[in-house]
Amino acid sequence: EFSFLFLAVASMTLGLPVALQAALVSVVVLSMISGSLALQYTPNMMAWVKKRWPERYSMHDGRITEPLDAYLFGCHRVGADFLPVLRRMGTSFGVVDIDPQTIERLEAHKVRALFGDMSNPELLRDLGVQRAKLIVSTVPDQDAQLALLRYLKRYRAKTMVILVAHEVEEALELYRRGATYVILPHFLGGNYASQLVETHGYEDTEPFEVERLRHVEHLKLRGKSGLFLPIRG
């Protein structure tokens, strides 16, 4: 509409010949039609291109090129705590995150990492997550985590799935959909502290001093890098 308005104003102002006006109108109409067709058929075209030249349009960028035993989606706060555990277990694992800086830091510490969005089913398929033994997601997106569970259910995967939720109802919904365990960060700390009191009582403070020193050291490591790095084997 703007193009036609522009042509009308230009014609009246510049006195363009009728033949030139007709040619310009034809160009505008053709461009509108071609643009509409391109938007409609672009997904199909890209699918054909990826199938024809998969090595040039791989989502892995050479970093995660084969199915791994474990995947960690999201590597901030709660997710970072799993890095040293996975490294000590000696299992093959990869990290998927949407923060480029996080990917760079992980790769600097020789951790296989990939920039990607867990809600993308194409990514899940390319990674072969249905063949993984463990999936940990700390992505704060309930819909994305439910989509992951639906994807795994479709393939009847026997994967252990650890997810995160910030509300009780969200956690219960994830359990109903098949999650193995759901982390509730707002409840986890209080639950652990109450277990310490129940186990050790409140007269002997020595066990709490041990936990305190361990917690302080943990916080210092997290504070330096934000990723609980460096991680050692």
PDB file of C-alpha atoms in Angstrom:
ATOM      1  CA  GLU A   1       0.000   0.000   0.000  1.00  0.00           C
ATOM      2  CA  PHE A   2       2.835   2.390   0.849  1.00  0.00           C
ATOM      3  CA  SER A   3       4.504   1.580  -2.471  1.00  0.00           C
ATOM      4  CA  PHE A   4       1.366   2.407  -4.455  1.00  0.00           C
ATOM      5  CA  LEU A   5       0.899   5.630  -2.475  1.00  0.00           C
ATOM      6  CA  PHE A   6       4.510   6.572  -3.172  1.00  0.00           C
ATOM      7  CA  LEU A   7       4.048   5.914  -6.913  1.00  0.00           C
ATOM      8  CA  ALA A   8       0.889   8.009  -7.026  1.00  0.00           C
ATOM      9  CA  VAL A   9       2.591  10.963  -5.341  1.00  0.00           C
ATOM     10  CA  ALA A  10       5.684  10.606  -7.543  1.00  0.00           C
ATOM     11  CA  SER A  11       3.552  10.478 -10.694  1.00  0.00           C
ATOM     12  CA  MET A  12       1.691  13.660  -9.806  1.00  0.00           C
ATOM     13  CA  THR A  13       4.843  15.471  -8.673  1.00  0.00           C
ATOM     14  CA  LEU A  14       7.272  14.398 -11.404  1.00  0.00           C
ATOM     15  CA  GLY A  15       4.780  13.869 -14.229  1.00  0.00           C
ATOM     16  CA  LEU A  16       5.986  10.359 -15.062  1.00  0.00           C
ATOM     17  CA  PRO A  17       4.967   8.922 -18.459  1.00  0.00           C
ATOM     18  CA  VAL A  18       2.053   6.477 -18.430  1.00  0.00           C
ATOM     19  CA  ALA A  19       4.236   3.627 -19.738  1.00  0.00           C
ATOM     20  CA  LEU A  20       6.774   4.140 -16.934  1.00  0.00           C
ATOM     21  CA  GLN A  21       4.005   4.248 -14.354  1.00  0.00           C
ATOM     22  CA  ALA A  22       2.625   0.942 -15.648  1.00  0.00           C
ATOM     23  CA  ALA A  23       6.100  -0.631 -15.535  1.00  0.00           C
ATOM     24  CA  LEU A  24       6.672   0.506 -11.946  1.00  0.00           C
ATOM     25  CA  VAL A  25       3.275  -0.794 -10.850  1.00  0.00           C
ATOM     26  CA  SER A  26       4.081  -4.161 -12.446  1.00  0.00           C
ATOM     27  CA  VAL A  27       7.411  -4.319 -10.576  1.00  0.00           C
ATOM     28  CA  VAL A  28       5.710  -3.561  -7.244  1.00  0.00           C
ATOM     29  CA  VAL A  29       2.998  -6.180  -7.821  1.00  0.00           C
ATOM     30  CA  LEU A  30       5.563  -8.836  -8.802  1.00  0.00           C
ATOM     31  CA  SER A  31       7.726  -8.045  -5.781  1.00  0.00           C
ATOM     32  CA  MET A  32       4.719  -8.386  -3.460  1.00  0.00           C
ATOM     33  CA  ILE A  33       3.735 -11.733  -4.992  1.00  0.00           C
ATOM     34  CA  SER A  34       7.298 -13.113  -4.914  1.00  0.00           C
ATOM     35  CA  GLY A  35       7.781 -11.951  -1.318  1.00  0.00           C
ATOM     36  CA  SER A  36       4.583 -13.677  -0.234  1.00  0.00           C
ATOM     37  CA  LEU A  37       5.567 -16.921  -1.979  1.00  0.00           C
ATOM     38  CA  ALA A  38       9.056 -16.794  -0.471  1.00  0.00           C
ATOM     39  CA  LEU A  39       7.651 -16.472   3.051  1.00  0.00           C
ATOM     40  CA  GLN A  40       5.235 -19.336   2.415  1.00  0.00           C
ATOM     41  CA  TYR A  41       7.735 -21.800   0.990  1.00  0.00           C
ATOM     42  CA  THR A  42      10.949 -20.845   2.836  1.00  0.00           C
ATOM     43  CA  PRO A  43      10.609 -23.620   5.493  1.00  0.00           C
ATOM     44  CA  ASN A  44      10.232 -26.272   2.779  1.00  0.00           C
ATOM     45  CA  MET A  45      13.147 -24.849   0.821  1.00  0.00           C
ATOM     46  CA  MET A  46      15.410 -24.811   3.895  1.00  0.00           C
ATOM     47  CA  ALA A  47      14.439 -28.394   4.719  1.00  0.00           C
ATOM     48  CA  TRP A  48      15.435 -29.439   1.199  1.00  0.00           C
ATOM     49  CA  VAL A  49      18.736 -27.551   1.404  1.00  0.00           C
ATOM     50  CA  LYS A  50      19.601 -29.115   4.783  1.00  0.00           C
ATOM     51  CA  LYS A  51      18.806 -32.562   3.405  1.00  0.00           C
ATOM     52  CA  ARG A  52      20.857 -31.940   0.258  1.00  0.00           C
ATOM     53  CA  TRP A  53      23.896 -30.439   2.038  1.00  0.00           C
ATOM     54  CA  PRO A  54      23.684 -31.493   5.717  1.00  0.00           C
ATOM     55  CA  GLU A  55      27.377 -30.858   6.367  1.00  0.00           C
ATOM     56  CA  ARG A  56      26.955 -27.151   5.560  1.00  0.00           C
ATOM     57  CA  TYR A  57      23.805 -26.590   7.580  1.00  0.00           C
ATOM     58  CA  SER A  58      24.503 -28.664  10.682  1.00  0.00           C
ATOM     59  CA  MET A  59      23.227 -27.286  13.986  1.00  0.00           C
ATOM     60  CA  HIS A  60      26.210 -28.742  15.792  1.00  0.00           C
ATOM     61  CA  ASP A  61      28.943 -26.544  14.356  1.00  0.00           C
ATOM     62  CA  GLY A  62      31.373 -29.413  14.924  1.00  0.00           C
ATOM     63  CA  ARG A  63      31.028 -29.330  18.705  1.00  0.00           C
ATOM     64  CA  ILE A  64      28.417 -32.003  19.433  1.00  0.00           C
ATOM     65  CA  THR A  65      28.406 -34.382  16.490  1.00  0.00           C
ATOM     66  CA  GLU A  66      27.169 -37.638  18.012  1.00  0.00           C
ATOM     67  CA  PRO A  67      24.666 -38.699  20.701  1.00  0.00           C
ATOM     68  CA  LEU A  68      26.047 -38.399  24.222  1.00  0.00           C
ATOM     69  CA  ASP A  69      25.186 -40.131  27.500  1.00  0.00           C
ATOM     70  CA  ALA A  70      24.020 -36.936  29.202  1.00  0.00           C
ATOM     71  CA  TYR A  71      22.819 -33.460  28.269  1.00  0.00           C
ATOM     72  CA  LEU A  72      22.612 -30.385  30.459  1.00  0.00           C
ATOM     73  CA  PHE A  73      20.217 -27.721  29.210  1.00  0.00           C
ATOM     74  CA  GLY A  74      20.958 -24.394  30.869  1.00  0.00           C
ATOM     75  CA  CYS A  75      24.177 -23.809  32.759  1.00  0.00           C
ATOM     76  CA  HIS A  76      23.360 -21.030  35.214  1.00  0.00           C
ATOM     77  CA  ARG A  77      22.985 -21.326  38.984  1.00  0.00           C
ATOM     78  CA  VAL A  78      21.460 -24.777  39.552  1.00  0.00           C
ATOM     79  CA  GLY A  79      22.701 -26.143  36.258  1.00  0.00           C
ATOM     80  CA  ALA A  80      26.324 -25.256  36.966  1.00  0.00           C
ATOM     81  CA  ASP A  81      26.336 -27.549  40.007  1.00  0.00           C
ATOM     82  CA  PHE A  82      26.009 -30.566  37.720  1.00  0.00           C
ATOM     83  CA  LEU A  83      29.199 -29.814  35.764  1.00  0.00           C
ATOM     84  CA  PRO A  84      31.739 -31.208  38.274  1.00  0.00           C
ATOM     85  CA  VAL A  85      29.467 -34.185  38.977  1.00  0.00           C
ATOM     86  CA  LEU A  86      29.212 -35.132  35.310  1.00  0.00           C
ATOM     87  CA  ARG A  87      32.957 -34.685  34.885  1.00  0.00           C
ATOM     88  CA  ARG A  88      33.745 -36.909  37.881  1.00  0.00           C
ATOM     89  CA  MET A  89      31.346 -39.587  36.631  1.00  0.00           C
ATOM     90  CA  GLY A  90      33.417 -39.841  33.476  1.00  0.00           C
ATOM     91  CA  THR A  91      30.317 -39.898  31.306  1.00  0.00           C
ATOM     92  CA  SER A  92      30.133 -38.249  27.890  1.00  0.00           C
ATOM     93  CA  PHE A  93      28.043 -35.098  28.218  1.00  0.00           C
ATOM     94  CA  GLY A  94      27.282 -31.859  26.461  1.00  0.00           C
ATOM     95  CA  VAL A  95      25.822 -28.527  27.519  1.00  0.00           C
ATOM     96  CA  VAL A  96      23.189 -26.599  25.573  1.00  0.00           C
ATOM     97  CA  ASP A  97      22.667 -22.935  26.455  1.00  0.00           C
ATOM     98  CA  ILE A  98      21.287 -19.788  24.820  1.00  0.00           C
ATOM     99  CA  ASP A  99      24.003 -17.513  26.233  1.00  0.00           C
ATOM    100  CA  PRO A 100      26.994 -17.185  23.844  1.00  0.00           C
ATOM    101  CA  GLN A 101      29.292 -16.061  26.677  1.00  0.00           C
ATOM    102  CA  THR A 102      28.449 -19.183  28.660  1.00  0.00           C
ATOM    103  CA  ILE A 103      29.287 -21.313  25.625  1.00  0.00           C
ATOM    104  CA  GLU A 104      32.635 -19.561  25.252  1.00  0.00           C
ATOM    105  CA  ARG A 105      33.538 -20.097  28.918  1.00  0.00           C
ATOM    106  CA  LEU A 106      32.571 -23.754  28.741  1.00  0.00           C
ATOM    107  CA  GLU A 107      34.588 -24.358  25.592  1.00  0.00           C
ATOM    108  CA  ALA A 108      37.573 -22.624  27.212  1.00  0.00           C
ATOM    109  CA  HIS A 109      37.412 -25.357  29.871  1.00  0.00           C
ATOM    110  CA  LYS A 110      37.156 -28.129  27.269  1.00  0.00           C
ATOM    111  CA  VAL A 111      33.439 -28.744  27.850  1.00  0.00           C
ATOM    112  CA  ARG A 112      31.412 -29.707  24.796  1.00  0.00           C
ATOM    113  CA  ALA A 113      28.833 -26.970  24.421  1.00  0.00           C
ATOM    114  CA  LEU A 114      26.260 -25.876  21.891  1.00  0.00           C
ATOM    115  CA  PHE A 115      24.306 -22.668  21.439  1.00  0.00           C
ATOM    116  CA  GLY A 116      20.667 -23.685  21.136  1.00  0.00           C
ATOM    117  CA  ASP A 117      17.111 -23.534  22.439  1.00  0.00           C
ATOM    118  CA  MET A 118      15.639 -26.602  24.132  1.00  0.00           C
ATOM    119  CA  SER A 119      12.169 -25.734  22.845  1.00  0.00           C
ATOM    120  CA  ASN A 120      13.374 -26.408  19.285  1.00  0.00           C
ATOM    121  CA  PRO A 121      12.330 -29.999  18.383  1.00  0.00           C
ATOM    122  CA  GLU A 122      14.809 -29.977  15.497  1.00  0.00           C
ATOM    123  CA  LEU A 123      17.641 -29.508  17.974  1.00  0.00           C
ATOM    124  CA  LEU A 124      16.394 -32.361  20.158  1.00  0.00           C
ATOM    125  CA  ARG A 125      16.204 -34.627  17.129  1.00  0.00           C
ATOM    126  CA  ASP A 126      19.657 -33.666  15.851  1.00  0.00           C
ATOM    127  CA  LEU A 127      21.191 -34.307  19.267  1.00  0.00           C
ATOM    128  CA  GLY A 128      19.396 -37.636  19.635  1.00  0.00           C
ATOM    129  CA  VAL A 129      18.366 -36.840  23.209  1.00  0.00           C
ATOM    130  CA  GLN A 130      15.969 -39.818  23.215  1.00  0.00           C
ATOM    131  CA  ARG A 131      19.056 -42.062  23.359  1.00  0.00           C
ATOM    132  CA  ALA A 132      20.623 -40.239  26.297  1.00  0.00           C
ATOM    133  CA  LYS A 133      20.789 -41.841  29.740  1.00  0.00           C
ATOM    134  CA  LEU A 134      20.421 -38.562  31.629  1.00  0.00           C
ATOM    135  CA  ILE A 135      18.921 -35.174  30.793  1.00  0.00           C
ATOM    136  CA  VAL A 136      19.102 -32.269  33.211  1.00  0.00           C
ATOM    137  CA  SER A 137      17.211 -29.091  32.409  1.00  0.00           C
ATOM    138  CA  THR A 138      17.369 -25.922  34.481  1.00  0.00           C
ATOM    139  CA  VAL A 139      15.643 -23.872  31.780  1.00  0.00           C
ATOM    140  CA  PRO A 140      12.989 -21.721  33.533  1.00  0.00           C
ATOM    141  CA  ASP A 141      10.424 -22.325  30.811  1.00  0.00           C
ATOM    142  CA  GLN A 142       7.646 -24.702  31.788  1.00  0.00           C
ATOM    143  CA  ASP A 143       6.351 -25.068  28.228  1.00  0.00           C
ATOM    144  CA  ALA A 144       9.820 -25.972  26.922  1.00  0.00           C
ATOM    145  CA  GLN A 145      10.262 -28.632  29.596  1.00  0.00           C
ATOM    146  CA  LEU A 146       6.824 -30.088  28.903  1.00  0.00           C
ATOM    147  CA  ALA A 147       7.718 -30.182  25.205  1.00  0.00           C
ATOM    148  CA  LEU A 148      10.887 -32.105  26.091  1.00  0.00           C
ATOM    149  CA  LEU A 149       8.866 -34.663  28.059  1.00  0.00           C
ATOM    150  CA  ARG A 150       6.413 -35.064  25.172  1.00  0.00           C
ATOM    151  CA  TYR A 151       9.313 -35.588  22.777  1.00  0.00           C
ATOM    152  CA  LEU A 152      10.852 -38.292  24.987  1.00  0.00           C
ATOM    153  CA  LYS A 153       7.477 -39.977  25.479  1.00  0.00           C
ATOM    154  CA  ARG A 154       6.983 -40.096  21.713  1.00  0.00           C
ATOM    155  CA  TYR A 155      10.176 -42.158  21.431  1.00  0.00           C
ATOM    156  CA  ARG A 156       9.407 -44.174  24.585  1.00  0.00           C
ATOM    157  CA  ALA A 157      12.776 -43.114  25.940  1.00  0.00           C
ATOM    158  CA  LYS A 158      14.034 -44.646  29.191  1.00  0.00           C
ATOM    159  CA  THR A 159      15.989 -41.497  30.040  1.00  0.00           C
ATOM    160  CA  MET A 160      16.368 -40.163  33.565  1.00  0.00           C
ATOM    161  CA  VAL A 161      15.019 -36.602  33.377  1.00  0.00           C
ATOM    162  CA  ILE A 162      15.769 -34.000  36.051  1.00  0.00           C
ATOM    163  CA  LEU A 163      13.943 -30.703  35.596  1.00  0.00           C
ATOM    164  CA  VAL A 164      13.438 -27.491  37.535  1.00  0.00           C
ATOM    165  CA  ALA A 165      10.304 -25.658  38.669  1.00  0.00           C
ATOM    166  CA  HIS A 166       9.637 -22.557  40.735  1.00  0.00           C
ATOM    167  CA  GLU A 167       6.073 -23.324  41.777  1.00  0.00           C
ATOM    168  CA  VAL A 168       4.609 -26.410  43.431  1.00  0.00           C
ATOM    169  CA  GLU A 169       1.932 -26.832  40.762  1.00  0.00           C
ATOM    170  CA  GLU A 170       4.559 -26.644  38.026  1.00  0.00           C
ATOM    171  CA  ALA A 171       6.569 -29.383  39.724  1.00  0.00           C
ATOM    172  CA  LEU A 172       3.508 -31.620  40.110  1.00  0.00           C
ATOM    173  CA  GLU A 173       2.638 -31.136  36.441  1.00  0.00           C
ATOM    174  CA  LEU A 174       6.167 -32.141  35.399  1.00  0.00           C
ATOM    175  CA  TYR A 175       5.935 -35.234  37.597  1.00  0.00           C
ATOM    176  CA  ARG A 176       2.580 -36.143  36.029  1.00  0.00           C
ATOM    177  CA  ARG A 177       4.151 -35.856  32.571  1.00  0.00           C
ATOM    178  CA  GLY A 178       7.009 -38.226  33.423  1.00  0.00           C
ATOM    179  CA  ALA A 179       9.850 -36.267  35.044  1.00  0.00           C
ATOM    180  CA  THR A 180      12.141 -38.426  37.163  1.00  0.00           C
ATOM    181  CA  TYR A 181      12.879 -35.649  39.640  1.00  0.00           C
ATOM    182  CA  VAL A 182      12.017 -31.957  39.838  1.00  0.00           C
ATOM    183  CA  ILE A 183      14.248 -29.423  41.562  1.00  0.00           C
ATOM    184  CA  LEU A 184      12.490 -26.632  43.434  1.00  0.00           C
ATOM    185  CA  PRO A 185      15.275 -24.114  44.194  1.00  0.00           C
ATOM    186  CA  HIS A 186      13.101 -22.044  46.543  1.00  0.00           C
ATOM    187  CA  PHE A 187      12.362 -25.111  48.688  1.00  0.00           C
ATOM    188  CA  LEU A 188      15.538 -27.156  48.355  1.00  0.00           C
ATOM    189  CA  GLY A 189      17.721 -25.088  50.693  1.00  0.00           C
ATOM    190  CA  GLY A 190      15.175 -25.044  53.494  1.00  0.00           C
ATOM    191  CA  ASN A 191      14.523 -28.761  53.117  1.00  0.00           C
ATOM    192  CA  TYR A 192      18.245 -29.550  53.381  1.00  0.00           C
ATOM    193  CA  ALA A 193      18.714 -27.290  56.422  1.00  0.00           C
ATOM    194  CA  SER A 194      15.764 -28.895  58.208  1.00  0.00           C
ATOM    195  CA  GLN A 195      17.269 -32.344  57.570  1.00  0.00           C
ATOM    196  CA  LEU A 196      20.531 -31.166  59.151  1.00  0.00           C
ATOM    197  CA  VAL A 197      18.678 -30.080  62.284  1.00  0.00           C
ATOM    198  CA  GLU A 198      16.762 -33.359  62.398  1.00  0.00           C
ATOM    199  CA  THR A 199      19.956 -35.400  61.947  1.00  0.00           C
ATOM    200  CA  HIS A 200      22.333 -33.501  64.235  1.00  0.00           C
ATOM    201  CA  GLY A 201      20.040 -31.654  66.624  1.00  0.00           C
ATOM    202  CA  TYR A 202      20.900 -28.142  67.785  1.00  0.00           C
ATOM    203  CA  GLU A 203      23.224 -28.662  70.757  1.00  0.00           C
ATOM    204  CA  ASP A 204      26.309 -29.762  68.816  1.00  0.00           C
ATOM    205  CA  THR A 205      27.353 -27.098  66.291  1.00  0.00           C
ATOM    206  CA  GLU A 206      30.338 -28.988  64.870  1.00  0.00           C
ATOM    207  CA  PRO A 207      28.399 -30.697  62.044  1.00  0.00           C
ATOM    208  CA  PHE A 208      27.023 -27.304  61.057  1.00  0.00           C
ATOM    209  CA  GLU A 209      30.520 -25.804  61.018  1.00  0.00           C
ATOM    210  CA  VAL A 210      31.577 -28.492  58.545  1.00  0.00           C
ATOM    211  CA  GLU A 211      28.570 -27.726  56.342  1.00  0.00           C
ATOM    212  CA  ARG A 212      29.205 -24.008  56.700  1.00  0.00           C
ATOM    213  CA  LEU A 213      32.822 -24.273  55.497  1.00  0.00           C
ATOM    214  CA  ARG A 214      31.747 -26.477  52.604  1.00  0.00           C
ATOM    215  CA  HIS A 215      29.000 -24.035  51.640  1.00  0.00           C
ATOM    216  CA  VAL A 216      31.312 -21.001  51.814  1.00  0.00           C
ATOM    217  CA  GLU A 217      33.866 -22.726  49.577  1.00  0.00           C
ATOM    218  CA  HIS A 218      31.137 -23.640  47.129  1.00  0.00           C
ATOM    219  CA  LEU A 219      29.853 -20.053  47.002  1.00  0.00           C
ATOM    220  CA  LYS A 220      33.373 -18.700  46.436  1.00  0.00           C
ATOM    221  CA  LEU A 221      33.884 -21.013  43.468  1.00  0.00           C
ATOM    222  CA  ARG A 222      30.543 -19.994  42.014  1.00  0.00           C
ATOM    223  CA  GLY A 223      31.216 -16.330  42.633  1.00  0.00           C
ATOM    224  CA  LYS A 224      34.456 -16.307  40.662  1.00  0.00           C
ATOM    225  CA  SER A 225      33.164 -17.768  37.426  1.00  0.00           C
ATOM    226  CA  GLY A 226      29.420 -18.193  37.757  1.00  0.00           C
ATOM    227  CA  LEU A 227      29.826 -21.715  36.340  1.00  0.00           C
ATOM    228  CA  PHE A 228      31.391 -23.550  39.280  1.00  0.00           C
ATOM    229  CA  LEU A 229      34.606 -23.785  37.229  1.00  0.00           C
ATOM    230  CA  PRO A 230      37.318 -24.894  36.876  1.00  0.00           C
ATOM    231  CA  ILE A 231      36.054 -28.434  36.998  1.00  0.00           C
ATOM    232  CA  ARG A 232      38.557 -31.208  37.484  1.00  0.00           C
ATOM    233  CA  GLY A 233      38.338 -34.866  36.671  1.00  0.00           C
TER     234      GLY A 233
END
